[in-house]
PDB file of C-alpha atoms in Angstrom:
ATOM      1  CA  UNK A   1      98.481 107.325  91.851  1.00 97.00           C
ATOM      2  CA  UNK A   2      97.908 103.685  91.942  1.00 98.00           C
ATOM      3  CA  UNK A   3      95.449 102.672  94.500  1.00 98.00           C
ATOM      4  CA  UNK A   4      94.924  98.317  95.128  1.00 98.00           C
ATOM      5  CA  UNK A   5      92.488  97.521  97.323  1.00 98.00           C
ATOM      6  CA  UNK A   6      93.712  94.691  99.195  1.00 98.00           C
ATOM      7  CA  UNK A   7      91.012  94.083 101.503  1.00 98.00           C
ATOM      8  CA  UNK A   8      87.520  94.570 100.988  1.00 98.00           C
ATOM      9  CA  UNK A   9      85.880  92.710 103.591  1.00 98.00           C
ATOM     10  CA  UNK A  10      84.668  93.787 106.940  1.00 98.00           C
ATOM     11  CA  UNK A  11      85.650  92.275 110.245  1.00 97.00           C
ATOM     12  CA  UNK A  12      85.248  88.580 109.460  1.00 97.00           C
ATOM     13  CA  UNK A  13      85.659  88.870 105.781  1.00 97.00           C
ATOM     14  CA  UNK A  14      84.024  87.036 103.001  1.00 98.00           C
ATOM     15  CA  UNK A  15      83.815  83.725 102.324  1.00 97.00           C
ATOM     16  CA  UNK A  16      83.783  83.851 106.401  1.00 97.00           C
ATOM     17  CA  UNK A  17      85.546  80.885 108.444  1.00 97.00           C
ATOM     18  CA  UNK A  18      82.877  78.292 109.272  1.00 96.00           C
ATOM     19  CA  UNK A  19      79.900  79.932 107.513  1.00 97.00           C
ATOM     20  CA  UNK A  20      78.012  77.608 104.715  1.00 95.00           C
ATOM     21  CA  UNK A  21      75.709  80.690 103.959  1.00 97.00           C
ATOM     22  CA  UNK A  22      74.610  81.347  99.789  1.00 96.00           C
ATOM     23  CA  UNK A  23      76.707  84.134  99.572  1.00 97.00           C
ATOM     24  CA  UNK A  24      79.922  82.296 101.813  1.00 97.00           C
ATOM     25  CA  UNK A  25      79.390  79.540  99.366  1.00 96.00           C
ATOM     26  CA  UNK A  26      78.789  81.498  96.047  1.00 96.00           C
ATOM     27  CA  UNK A  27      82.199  83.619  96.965  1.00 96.00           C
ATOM     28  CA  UNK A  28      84.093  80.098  97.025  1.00 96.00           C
ATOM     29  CA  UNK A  29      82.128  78.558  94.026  1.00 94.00           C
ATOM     30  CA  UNK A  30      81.246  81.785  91.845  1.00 94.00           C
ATOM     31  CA  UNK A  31      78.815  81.846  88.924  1.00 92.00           C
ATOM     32  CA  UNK A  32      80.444  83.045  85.669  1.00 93.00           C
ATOM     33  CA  UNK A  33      78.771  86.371  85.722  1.00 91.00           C
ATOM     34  CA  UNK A  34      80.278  86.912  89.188  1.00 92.00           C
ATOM     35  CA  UNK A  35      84.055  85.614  87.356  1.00 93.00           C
ATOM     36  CA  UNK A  36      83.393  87.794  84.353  1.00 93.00           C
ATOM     37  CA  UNK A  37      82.855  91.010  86.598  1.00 91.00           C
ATOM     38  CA  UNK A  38      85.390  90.122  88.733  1.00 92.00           C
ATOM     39  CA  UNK A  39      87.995  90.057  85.927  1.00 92.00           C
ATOM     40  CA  UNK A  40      86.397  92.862  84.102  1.00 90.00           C
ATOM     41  CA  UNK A  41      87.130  94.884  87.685  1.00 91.00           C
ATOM     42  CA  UNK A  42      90.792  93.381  87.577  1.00 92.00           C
ATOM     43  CA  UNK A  43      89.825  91.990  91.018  1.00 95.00           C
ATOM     44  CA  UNK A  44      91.994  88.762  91.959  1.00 94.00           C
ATOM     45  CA  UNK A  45      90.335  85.139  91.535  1.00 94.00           C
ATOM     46  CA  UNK A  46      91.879  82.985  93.984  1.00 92.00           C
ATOM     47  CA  UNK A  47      93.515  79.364  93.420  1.00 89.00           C
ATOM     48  CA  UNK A  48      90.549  78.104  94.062  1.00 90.00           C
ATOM     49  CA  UNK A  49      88.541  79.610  91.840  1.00 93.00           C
ATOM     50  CA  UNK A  50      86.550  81.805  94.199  1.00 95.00           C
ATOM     51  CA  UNK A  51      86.330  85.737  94.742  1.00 97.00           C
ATOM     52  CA  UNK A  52      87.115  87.706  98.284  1.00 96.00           C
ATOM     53  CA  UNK A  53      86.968  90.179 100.840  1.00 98.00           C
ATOM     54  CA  UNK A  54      89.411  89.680 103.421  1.00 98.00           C
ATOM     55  CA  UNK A  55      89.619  92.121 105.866  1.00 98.00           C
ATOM     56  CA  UNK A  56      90.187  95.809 104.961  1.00 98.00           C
ATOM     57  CA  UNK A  57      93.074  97.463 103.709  1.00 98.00           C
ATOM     58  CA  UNK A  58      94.095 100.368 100.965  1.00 98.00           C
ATOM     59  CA  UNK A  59      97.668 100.133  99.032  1.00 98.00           C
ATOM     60  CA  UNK A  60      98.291 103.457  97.209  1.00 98.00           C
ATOM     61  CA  UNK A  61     101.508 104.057  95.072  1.00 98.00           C
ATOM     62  CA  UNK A  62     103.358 106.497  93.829  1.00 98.00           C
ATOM     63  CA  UNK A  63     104.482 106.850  90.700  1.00 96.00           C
ATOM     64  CA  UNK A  64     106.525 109.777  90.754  1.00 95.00           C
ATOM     65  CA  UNK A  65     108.205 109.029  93.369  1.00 96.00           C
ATOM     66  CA  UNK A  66     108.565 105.029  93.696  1.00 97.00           C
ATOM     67  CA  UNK A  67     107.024 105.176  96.727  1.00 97.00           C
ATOM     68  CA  UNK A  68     104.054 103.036  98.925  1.00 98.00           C
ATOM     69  CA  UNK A  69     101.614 104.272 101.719  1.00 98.00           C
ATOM     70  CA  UNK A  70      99.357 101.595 103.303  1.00 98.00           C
ATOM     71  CA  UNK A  71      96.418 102.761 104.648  1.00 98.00           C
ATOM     72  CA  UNK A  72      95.381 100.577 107.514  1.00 98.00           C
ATOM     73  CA  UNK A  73      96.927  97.231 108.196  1.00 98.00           C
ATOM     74  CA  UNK A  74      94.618  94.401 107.719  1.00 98.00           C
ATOM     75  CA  UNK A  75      95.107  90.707 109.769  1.00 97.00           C
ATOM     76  CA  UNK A  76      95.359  89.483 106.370  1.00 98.00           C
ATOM     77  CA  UNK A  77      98.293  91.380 105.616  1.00 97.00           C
ATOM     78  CA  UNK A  78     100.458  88.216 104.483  1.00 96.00           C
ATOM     79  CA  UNK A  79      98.407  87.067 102.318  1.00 96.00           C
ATOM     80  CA  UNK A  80      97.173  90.494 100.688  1.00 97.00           C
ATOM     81  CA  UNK A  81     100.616  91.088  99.925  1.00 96.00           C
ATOM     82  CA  UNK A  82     101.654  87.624  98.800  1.00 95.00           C
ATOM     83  CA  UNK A  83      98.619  87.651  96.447  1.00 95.00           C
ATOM     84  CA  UNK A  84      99.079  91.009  94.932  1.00 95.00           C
ATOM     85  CA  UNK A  85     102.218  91.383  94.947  1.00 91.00           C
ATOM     86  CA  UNK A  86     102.493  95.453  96.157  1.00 96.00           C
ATOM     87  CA  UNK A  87     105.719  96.898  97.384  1.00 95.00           C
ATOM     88  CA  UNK A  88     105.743  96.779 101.014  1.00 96.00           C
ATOM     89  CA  UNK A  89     104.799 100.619 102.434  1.00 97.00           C
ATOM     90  CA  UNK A  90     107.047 102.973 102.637  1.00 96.00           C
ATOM     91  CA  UNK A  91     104.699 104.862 105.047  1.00 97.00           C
ATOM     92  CA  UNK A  92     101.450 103.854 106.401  1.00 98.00           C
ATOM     93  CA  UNK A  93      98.122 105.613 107.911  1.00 98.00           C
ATOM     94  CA  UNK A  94      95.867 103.671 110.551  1.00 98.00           C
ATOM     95  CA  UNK A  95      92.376 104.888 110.824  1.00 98.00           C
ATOM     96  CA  UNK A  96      91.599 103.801 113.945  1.00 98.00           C
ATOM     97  CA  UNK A  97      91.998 100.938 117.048  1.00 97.00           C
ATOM     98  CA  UNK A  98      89.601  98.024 116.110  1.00 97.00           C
ATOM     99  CA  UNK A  99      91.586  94.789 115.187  1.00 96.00           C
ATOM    100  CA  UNK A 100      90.441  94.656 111.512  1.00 97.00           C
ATOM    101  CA  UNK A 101      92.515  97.765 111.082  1.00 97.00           C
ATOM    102  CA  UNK A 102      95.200  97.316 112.701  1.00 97.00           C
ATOM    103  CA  UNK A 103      96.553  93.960 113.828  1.00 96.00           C
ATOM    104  CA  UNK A 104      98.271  93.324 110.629  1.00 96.00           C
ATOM    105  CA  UNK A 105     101.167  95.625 111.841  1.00 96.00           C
ATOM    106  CA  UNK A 106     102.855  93.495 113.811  1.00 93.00           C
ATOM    107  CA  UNK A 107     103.652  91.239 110.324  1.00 92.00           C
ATOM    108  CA  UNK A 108     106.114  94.394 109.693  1.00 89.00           C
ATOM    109  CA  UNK A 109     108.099  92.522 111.624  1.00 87.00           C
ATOM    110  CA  UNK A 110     111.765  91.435 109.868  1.00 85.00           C
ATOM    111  CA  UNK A 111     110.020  92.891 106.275  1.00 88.00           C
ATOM    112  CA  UNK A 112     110.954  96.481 106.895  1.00 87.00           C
ATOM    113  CA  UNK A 113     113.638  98.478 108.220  1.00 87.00           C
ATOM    114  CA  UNK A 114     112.087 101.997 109.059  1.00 91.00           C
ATOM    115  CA  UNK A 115     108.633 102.401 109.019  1.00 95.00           C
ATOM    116  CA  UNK A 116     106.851 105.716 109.602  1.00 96.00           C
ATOM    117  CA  UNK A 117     102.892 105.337 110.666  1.00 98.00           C
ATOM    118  CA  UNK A 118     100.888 108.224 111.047  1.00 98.00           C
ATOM    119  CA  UNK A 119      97.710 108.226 112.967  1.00 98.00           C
ATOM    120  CA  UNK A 120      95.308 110.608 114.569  1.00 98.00           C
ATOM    121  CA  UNK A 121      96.618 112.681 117.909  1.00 98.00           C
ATOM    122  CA  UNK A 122      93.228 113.029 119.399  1.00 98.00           C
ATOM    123  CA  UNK A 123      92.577 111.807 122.938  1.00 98.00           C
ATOM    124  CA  UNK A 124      89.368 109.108 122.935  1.00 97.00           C
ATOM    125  CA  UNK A 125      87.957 109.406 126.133  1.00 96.00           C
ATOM    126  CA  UNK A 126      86.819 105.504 125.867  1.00 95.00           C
ATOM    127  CA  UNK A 127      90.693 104.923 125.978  1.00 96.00           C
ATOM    128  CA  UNK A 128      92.464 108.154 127.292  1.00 97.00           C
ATOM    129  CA  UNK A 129      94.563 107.607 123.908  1.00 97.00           C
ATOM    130  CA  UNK A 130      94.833 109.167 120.715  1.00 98.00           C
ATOM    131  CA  UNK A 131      94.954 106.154 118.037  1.00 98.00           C
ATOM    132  CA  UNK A 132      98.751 107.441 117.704  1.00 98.00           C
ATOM    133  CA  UNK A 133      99.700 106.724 121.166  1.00 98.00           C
ATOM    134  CA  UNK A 134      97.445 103.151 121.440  1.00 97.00           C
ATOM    135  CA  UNK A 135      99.685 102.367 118.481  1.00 97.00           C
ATOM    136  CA  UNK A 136     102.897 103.327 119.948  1.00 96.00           C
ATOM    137  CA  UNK A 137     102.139 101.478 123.275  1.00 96.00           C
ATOM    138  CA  UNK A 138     100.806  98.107 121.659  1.00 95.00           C
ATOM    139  CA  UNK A 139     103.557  98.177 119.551  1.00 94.00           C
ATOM    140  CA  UNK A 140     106.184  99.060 121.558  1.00 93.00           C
ATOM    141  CA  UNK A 141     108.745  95.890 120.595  1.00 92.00           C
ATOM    142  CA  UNK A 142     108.968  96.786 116.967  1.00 92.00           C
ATOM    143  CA  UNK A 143     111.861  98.961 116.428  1.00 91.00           C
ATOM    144  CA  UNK A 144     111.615  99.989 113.075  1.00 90.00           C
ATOM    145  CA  UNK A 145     108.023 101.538 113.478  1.00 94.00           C
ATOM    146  CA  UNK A 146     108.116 105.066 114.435  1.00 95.00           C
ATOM    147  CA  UNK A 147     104.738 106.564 115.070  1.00 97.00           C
ATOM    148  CA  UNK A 148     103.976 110.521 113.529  1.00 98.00           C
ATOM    149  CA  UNK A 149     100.972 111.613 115.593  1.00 98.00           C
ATOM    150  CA  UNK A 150      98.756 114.158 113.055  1.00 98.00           C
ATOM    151  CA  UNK A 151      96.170 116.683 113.792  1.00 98.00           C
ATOM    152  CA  UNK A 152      92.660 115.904 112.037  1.00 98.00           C
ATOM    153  CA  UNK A 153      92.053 118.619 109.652  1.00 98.00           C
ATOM    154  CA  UNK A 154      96.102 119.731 109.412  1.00 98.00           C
ATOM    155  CA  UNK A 155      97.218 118.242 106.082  1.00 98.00           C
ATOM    156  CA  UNK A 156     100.728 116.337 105.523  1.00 98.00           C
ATOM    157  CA  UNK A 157     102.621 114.886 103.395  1.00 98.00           C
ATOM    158  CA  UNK A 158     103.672 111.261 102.519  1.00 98.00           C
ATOM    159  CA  UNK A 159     104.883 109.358 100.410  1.00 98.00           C
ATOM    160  CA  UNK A 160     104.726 112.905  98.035  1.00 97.00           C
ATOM    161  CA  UNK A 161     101.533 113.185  98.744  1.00 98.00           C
ATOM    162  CA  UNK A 162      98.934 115.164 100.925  1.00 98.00           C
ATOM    163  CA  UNK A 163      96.965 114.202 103.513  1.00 98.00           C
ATOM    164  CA  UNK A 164      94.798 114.946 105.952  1.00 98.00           C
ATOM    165  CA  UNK A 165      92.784 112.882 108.264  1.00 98.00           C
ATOM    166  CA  UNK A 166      88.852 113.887 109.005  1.00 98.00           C
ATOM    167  CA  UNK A 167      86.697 112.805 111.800  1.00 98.00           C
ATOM    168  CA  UNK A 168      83.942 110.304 111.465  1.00 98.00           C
ATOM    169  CA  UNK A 169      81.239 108.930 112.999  1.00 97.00           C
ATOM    170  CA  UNK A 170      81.918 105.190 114.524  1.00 97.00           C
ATOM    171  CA  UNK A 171      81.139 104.996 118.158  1.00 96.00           C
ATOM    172  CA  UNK A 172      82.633 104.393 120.569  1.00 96.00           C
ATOM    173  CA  UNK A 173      85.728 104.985 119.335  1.00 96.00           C
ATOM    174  CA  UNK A 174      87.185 107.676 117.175  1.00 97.00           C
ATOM    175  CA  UNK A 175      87.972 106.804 113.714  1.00 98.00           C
ATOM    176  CA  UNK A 176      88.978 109.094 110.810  1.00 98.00           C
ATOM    177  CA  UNK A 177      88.611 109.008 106.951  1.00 98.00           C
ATOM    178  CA  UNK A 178      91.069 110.739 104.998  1.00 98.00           C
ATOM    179  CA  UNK A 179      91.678 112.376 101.372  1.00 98.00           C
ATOM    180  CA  UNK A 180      95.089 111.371  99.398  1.00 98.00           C
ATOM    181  CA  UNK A 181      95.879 114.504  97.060  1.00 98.00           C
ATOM    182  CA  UNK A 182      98.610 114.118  94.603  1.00 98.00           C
ATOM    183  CA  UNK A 183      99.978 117.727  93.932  1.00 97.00           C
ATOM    184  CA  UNK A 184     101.779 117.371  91.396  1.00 96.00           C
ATOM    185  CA  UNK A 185      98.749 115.439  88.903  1.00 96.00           C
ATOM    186  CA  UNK A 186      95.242 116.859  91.215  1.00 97.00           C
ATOM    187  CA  UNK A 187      94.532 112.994  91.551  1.00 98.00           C
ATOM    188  CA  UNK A 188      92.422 112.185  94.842  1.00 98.00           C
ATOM    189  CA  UNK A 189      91.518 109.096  96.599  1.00 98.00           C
ATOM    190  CA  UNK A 190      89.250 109.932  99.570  1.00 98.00           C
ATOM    191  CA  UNK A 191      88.202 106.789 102.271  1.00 98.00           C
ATOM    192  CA  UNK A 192      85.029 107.568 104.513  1.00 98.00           C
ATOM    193  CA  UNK A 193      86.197 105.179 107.019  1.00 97.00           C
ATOM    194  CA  UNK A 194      84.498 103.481 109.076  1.00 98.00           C
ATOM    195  CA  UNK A 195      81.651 105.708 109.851  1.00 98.00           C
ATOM    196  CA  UNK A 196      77.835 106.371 109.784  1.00 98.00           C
ATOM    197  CA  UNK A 197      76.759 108.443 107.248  1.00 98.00           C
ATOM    198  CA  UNK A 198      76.401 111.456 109.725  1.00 97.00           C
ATOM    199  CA  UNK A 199      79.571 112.906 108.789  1.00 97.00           C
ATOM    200  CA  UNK A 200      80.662 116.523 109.778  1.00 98.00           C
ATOM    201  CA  UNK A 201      79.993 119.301 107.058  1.00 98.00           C
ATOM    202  CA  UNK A 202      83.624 120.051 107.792  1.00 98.00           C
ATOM    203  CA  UNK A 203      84.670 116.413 107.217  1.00 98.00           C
ATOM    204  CA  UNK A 204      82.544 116.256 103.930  1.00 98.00           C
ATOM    205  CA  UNK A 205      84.464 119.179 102.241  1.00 98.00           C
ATOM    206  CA  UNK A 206      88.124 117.841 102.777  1.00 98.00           C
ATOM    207  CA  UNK A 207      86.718 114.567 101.128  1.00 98.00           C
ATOM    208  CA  UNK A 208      84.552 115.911  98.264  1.00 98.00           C
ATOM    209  CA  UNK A 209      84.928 115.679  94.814  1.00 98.00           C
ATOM    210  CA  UNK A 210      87.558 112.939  94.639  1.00 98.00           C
ATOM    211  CA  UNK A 211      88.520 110.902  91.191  1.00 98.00           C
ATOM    212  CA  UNK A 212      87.416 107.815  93.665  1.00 98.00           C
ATOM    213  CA  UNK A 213      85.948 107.382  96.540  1.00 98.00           C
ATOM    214  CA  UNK A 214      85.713 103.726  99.116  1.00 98.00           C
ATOM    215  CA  UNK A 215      82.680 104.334 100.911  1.00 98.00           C
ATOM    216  CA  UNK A 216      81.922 101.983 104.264  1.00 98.00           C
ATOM    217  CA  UNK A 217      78.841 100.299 103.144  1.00 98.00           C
ATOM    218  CA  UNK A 218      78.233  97.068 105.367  1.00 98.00           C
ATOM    219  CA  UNK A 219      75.144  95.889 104.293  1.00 98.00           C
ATOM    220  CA  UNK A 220      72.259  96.939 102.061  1.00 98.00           C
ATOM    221  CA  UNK A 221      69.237  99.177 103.693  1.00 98.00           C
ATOM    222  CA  UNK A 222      66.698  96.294 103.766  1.00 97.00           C
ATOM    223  CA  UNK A 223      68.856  94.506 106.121  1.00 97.00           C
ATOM    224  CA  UNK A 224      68.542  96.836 109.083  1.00 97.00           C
ATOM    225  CA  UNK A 225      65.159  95.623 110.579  1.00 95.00           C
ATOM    226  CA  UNK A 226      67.580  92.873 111.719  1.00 93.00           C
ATOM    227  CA  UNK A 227      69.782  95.067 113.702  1.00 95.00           C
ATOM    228  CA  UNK A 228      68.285  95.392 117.659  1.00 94.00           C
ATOM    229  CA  UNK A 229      68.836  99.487 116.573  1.00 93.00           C
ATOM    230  CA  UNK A 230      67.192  99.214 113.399  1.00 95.00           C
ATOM    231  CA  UNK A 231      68.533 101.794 110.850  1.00 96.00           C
ATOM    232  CA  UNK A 232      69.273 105.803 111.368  1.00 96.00           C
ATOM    233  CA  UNK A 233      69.521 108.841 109.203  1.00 97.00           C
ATOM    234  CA  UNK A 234      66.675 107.854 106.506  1.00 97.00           C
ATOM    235  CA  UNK A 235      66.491 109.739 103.539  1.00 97.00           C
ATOM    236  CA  UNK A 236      63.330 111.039 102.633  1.00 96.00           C
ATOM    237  CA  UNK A 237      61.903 107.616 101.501  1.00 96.00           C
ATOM    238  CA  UNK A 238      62.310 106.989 104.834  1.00 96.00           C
ATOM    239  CA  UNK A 239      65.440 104.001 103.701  1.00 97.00           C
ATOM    240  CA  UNK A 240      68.133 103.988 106.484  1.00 98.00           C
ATOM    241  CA  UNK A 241      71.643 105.721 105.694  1.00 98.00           C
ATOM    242  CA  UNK A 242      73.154 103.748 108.447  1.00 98.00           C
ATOM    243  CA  UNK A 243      72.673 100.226 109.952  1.00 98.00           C
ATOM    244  CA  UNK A 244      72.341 100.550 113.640  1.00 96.00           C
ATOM    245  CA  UNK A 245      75.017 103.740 114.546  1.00 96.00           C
ATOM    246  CA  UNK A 246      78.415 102.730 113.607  1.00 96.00           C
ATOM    247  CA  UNK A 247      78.518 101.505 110.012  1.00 98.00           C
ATOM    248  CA  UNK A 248      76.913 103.273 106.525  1.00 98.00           C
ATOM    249  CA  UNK A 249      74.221 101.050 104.516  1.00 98.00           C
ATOM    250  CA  UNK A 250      74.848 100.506 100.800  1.00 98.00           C
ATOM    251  CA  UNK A 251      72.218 102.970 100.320  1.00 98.00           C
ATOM    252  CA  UNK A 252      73.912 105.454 102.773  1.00 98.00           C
ATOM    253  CA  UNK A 253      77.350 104.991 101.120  1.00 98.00           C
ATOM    254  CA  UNK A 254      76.076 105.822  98.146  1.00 98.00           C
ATOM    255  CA  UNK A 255      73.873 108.872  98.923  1.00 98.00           C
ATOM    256  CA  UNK A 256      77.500 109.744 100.059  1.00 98.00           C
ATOM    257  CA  UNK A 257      78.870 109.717  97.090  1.00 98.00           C
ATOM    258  CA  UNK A 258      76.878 111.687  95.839  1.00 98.00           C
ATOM    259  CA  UNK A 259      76.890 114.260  98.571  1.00 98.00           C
ATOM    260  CA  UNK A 260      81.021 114.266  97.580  1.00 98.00           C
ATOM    261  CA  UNK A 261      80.195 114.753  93.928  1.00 98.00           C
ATOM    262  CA  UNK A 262      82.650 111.524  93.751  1.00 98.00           C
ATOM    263  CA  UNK A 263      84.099 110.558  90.453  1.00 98.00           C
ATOM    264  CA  UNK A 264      83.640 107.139  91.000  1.00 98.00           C
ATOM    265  CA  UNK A 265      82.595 104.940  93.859  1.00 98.00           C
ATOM    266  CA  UNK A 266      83.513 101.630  95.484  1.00 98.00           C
ATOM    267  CA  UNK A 267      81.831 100.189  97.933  1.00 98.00           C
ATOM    268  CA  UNK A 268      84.170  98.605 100.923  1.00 98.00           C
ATOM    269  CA  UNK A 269      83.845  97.193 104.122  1.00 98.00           C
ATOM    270  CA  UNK A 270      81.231  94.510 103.293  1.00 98.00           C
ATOM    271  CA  UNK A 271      79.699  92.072 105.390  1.00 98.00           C
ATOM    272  CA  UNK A 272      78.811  88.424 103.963  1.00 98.00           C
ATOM    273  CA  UNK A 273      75.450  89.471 105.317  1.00 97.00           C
ATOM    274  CA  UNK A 274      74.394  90.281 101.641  1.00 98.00           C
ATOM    275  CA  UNK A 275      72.302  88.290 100.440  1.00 97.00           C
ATOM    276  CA  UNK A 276      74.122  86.446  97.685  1.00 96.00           C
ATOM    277  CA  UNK A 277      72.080  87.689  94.435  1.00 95.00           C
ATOM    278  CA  UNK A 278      73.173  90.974  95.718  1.00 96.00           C
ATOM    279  CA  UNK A 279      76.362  90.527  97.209  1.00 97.00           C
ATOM    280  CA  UNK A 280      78.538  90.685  93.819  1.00 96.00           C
ATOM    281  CA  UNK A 281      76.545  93.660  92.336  1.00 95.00           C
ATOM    282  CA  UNK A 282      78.129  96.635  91.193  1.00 95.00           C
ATOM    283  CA  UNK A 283      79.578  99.225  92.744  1.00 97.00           C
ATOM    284  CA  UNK A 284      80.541  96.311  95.494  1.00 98.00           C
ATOM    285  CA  UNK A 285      84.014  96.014  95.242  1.00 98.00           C
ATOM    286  CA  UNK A 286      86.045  92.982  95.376  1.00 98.00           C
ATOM    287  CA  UNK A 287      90.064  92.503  96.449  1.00 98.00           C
ATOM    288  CA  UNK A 288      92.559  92.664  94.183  1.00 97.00           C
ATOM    289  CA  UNK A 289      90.876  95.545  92.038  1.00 97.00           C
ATOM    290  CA  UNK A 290      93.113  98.229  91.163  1.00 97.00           C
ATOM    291  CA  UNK A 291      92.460 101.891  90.114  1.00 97.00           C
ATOM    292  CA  UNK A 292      95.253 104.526  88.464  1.00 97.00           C
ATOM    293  CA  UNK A 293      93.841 108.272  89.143  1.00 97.00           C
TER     294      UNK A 293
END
């Protein structure tokens, strides 16, 4: 299992358009401990001699089987692609409805013939749509797509591997995280999603003890006294797990990881908010960086 992240960014991505902030500006113009890291992580330096985060998305292949499944389709699809040069998905998995996630899909577009996406079958009462069915019916001029709707909790297979999605906690909407099993080698990528780190008990076994885990960590704890909610689920230091209700702090993500018992950790979803002497620190991953379990 070979698992590229091509997008490590949250919603506006890192450097972000029109933003001259320290750590917009060190991403475009890093220092050469940032470089070194970044090639030591076999993440991609870009023409201009910056680092990234565009906006998220998970490539995972299969050896065995010479086959692709694309987990979530970022905006930057094009370019991720272009730039890493991946084999376009045989299969794909969306996590949920926010445009990060999934407004890449309609650059499938003329580059496939027969795409299968699978995507949670629960209703959201926000929407009165499972994420399968938004999907189908924002989608509904591309042929070659055919949506699988899956039951959270039921594995299946893909791509020859197993799957199975797990709810999370991102409100208002439903979103899922999901464990990649390889059968036939015991390898296992598991995602958290997007999600506060009040996860289910249930949805914490399917994803422990994977070889890797990418962990939603937005910002680090110290930032939350900026957010109008503040920070939730403190440890017993009293340092928030989660900033505000929807996303995991770098502190909660990685209190996750250890909850999982995971292997190793990478820290996705990241907002430029970091403050720039932190923002390139390990485990904080970078695109490009590529991981055989």
């Amino acid at each position: 299992m070979q698992v590229t992240l091509l997008g490590t960014g949250d919603t506006t991505g890192t450097p972000t358009v029109g933003c001259d902030c320290d750590t917009c500006q060190a991403a475009r113009d890093p220092e050469e401990g940032v470089l070194q890291r970044a090639r030591e992580q076999g993440a991609t330096i870009t023409a201009g001699g910056g680092v990234e985060r565009t906006r998220f998305s998970v490539h995972v292949h299969n050896e065995r089987t010479d086959e692709s499944l694309l987990i979530d389709f970022s905006p930057d699809f094009r370019q991720q692609f272009l730039r890493e040069d991946v084999p376009l998905p045989d299969e794909a998995i969306i996590t949920h409805i926010h445009f990060d996630h999934l407004d890449g899909l309609g650059n499938c577009f003329r580059l496939v013939d027969d795409l299968t996406v699978h995507a949670a079958d629960e209703t959201d009462p926000e929407t009165d749509k499972s994420v399968a069915e938004t999907v189908e019916s924002d989608y509904y001029y591309l042929d070659q797509i055919g949506v699988t709707p899956q039951t959270p909790f039921e594995p299946f297979e893909t791509c020859g591997f197993e799957v199975t999605l797990v709810p999370v906690d991102h409100p208002p909407l439903l979103c899922y995280g999901l464990a990649v099993e390889d059968p036939e080698t015991g390898a296992k990528l598991s995602l958290s999603g997007d999600t506060s780190y009040g996860l289910s008990e249930q949805s914490r076994e399917v994803l422990s003890d994977p070889d890797l885990l990418l962990a939603d960590g937005i910002v680090p704890a110290h930032l939350c006294e900026y957010h109008p909610m503040g920070g939730t689920h403190h440890d017993d230091e009293g340092v928030p797990r989660t900033f505000g209700t929807k996303h995991m702090t770098r502190e909660g993500a990685l209190a996750l990881a250890e909850d999982l018992n995971a292997e190793q950790t990478r820290i996705v979803h990241i907002a430029h908010y970091y403050p720039a002497e932190e923002a390139f620190e390990q485990p904080l991953a970078l695109d490009g960086e590529r991981y055989d379990l």
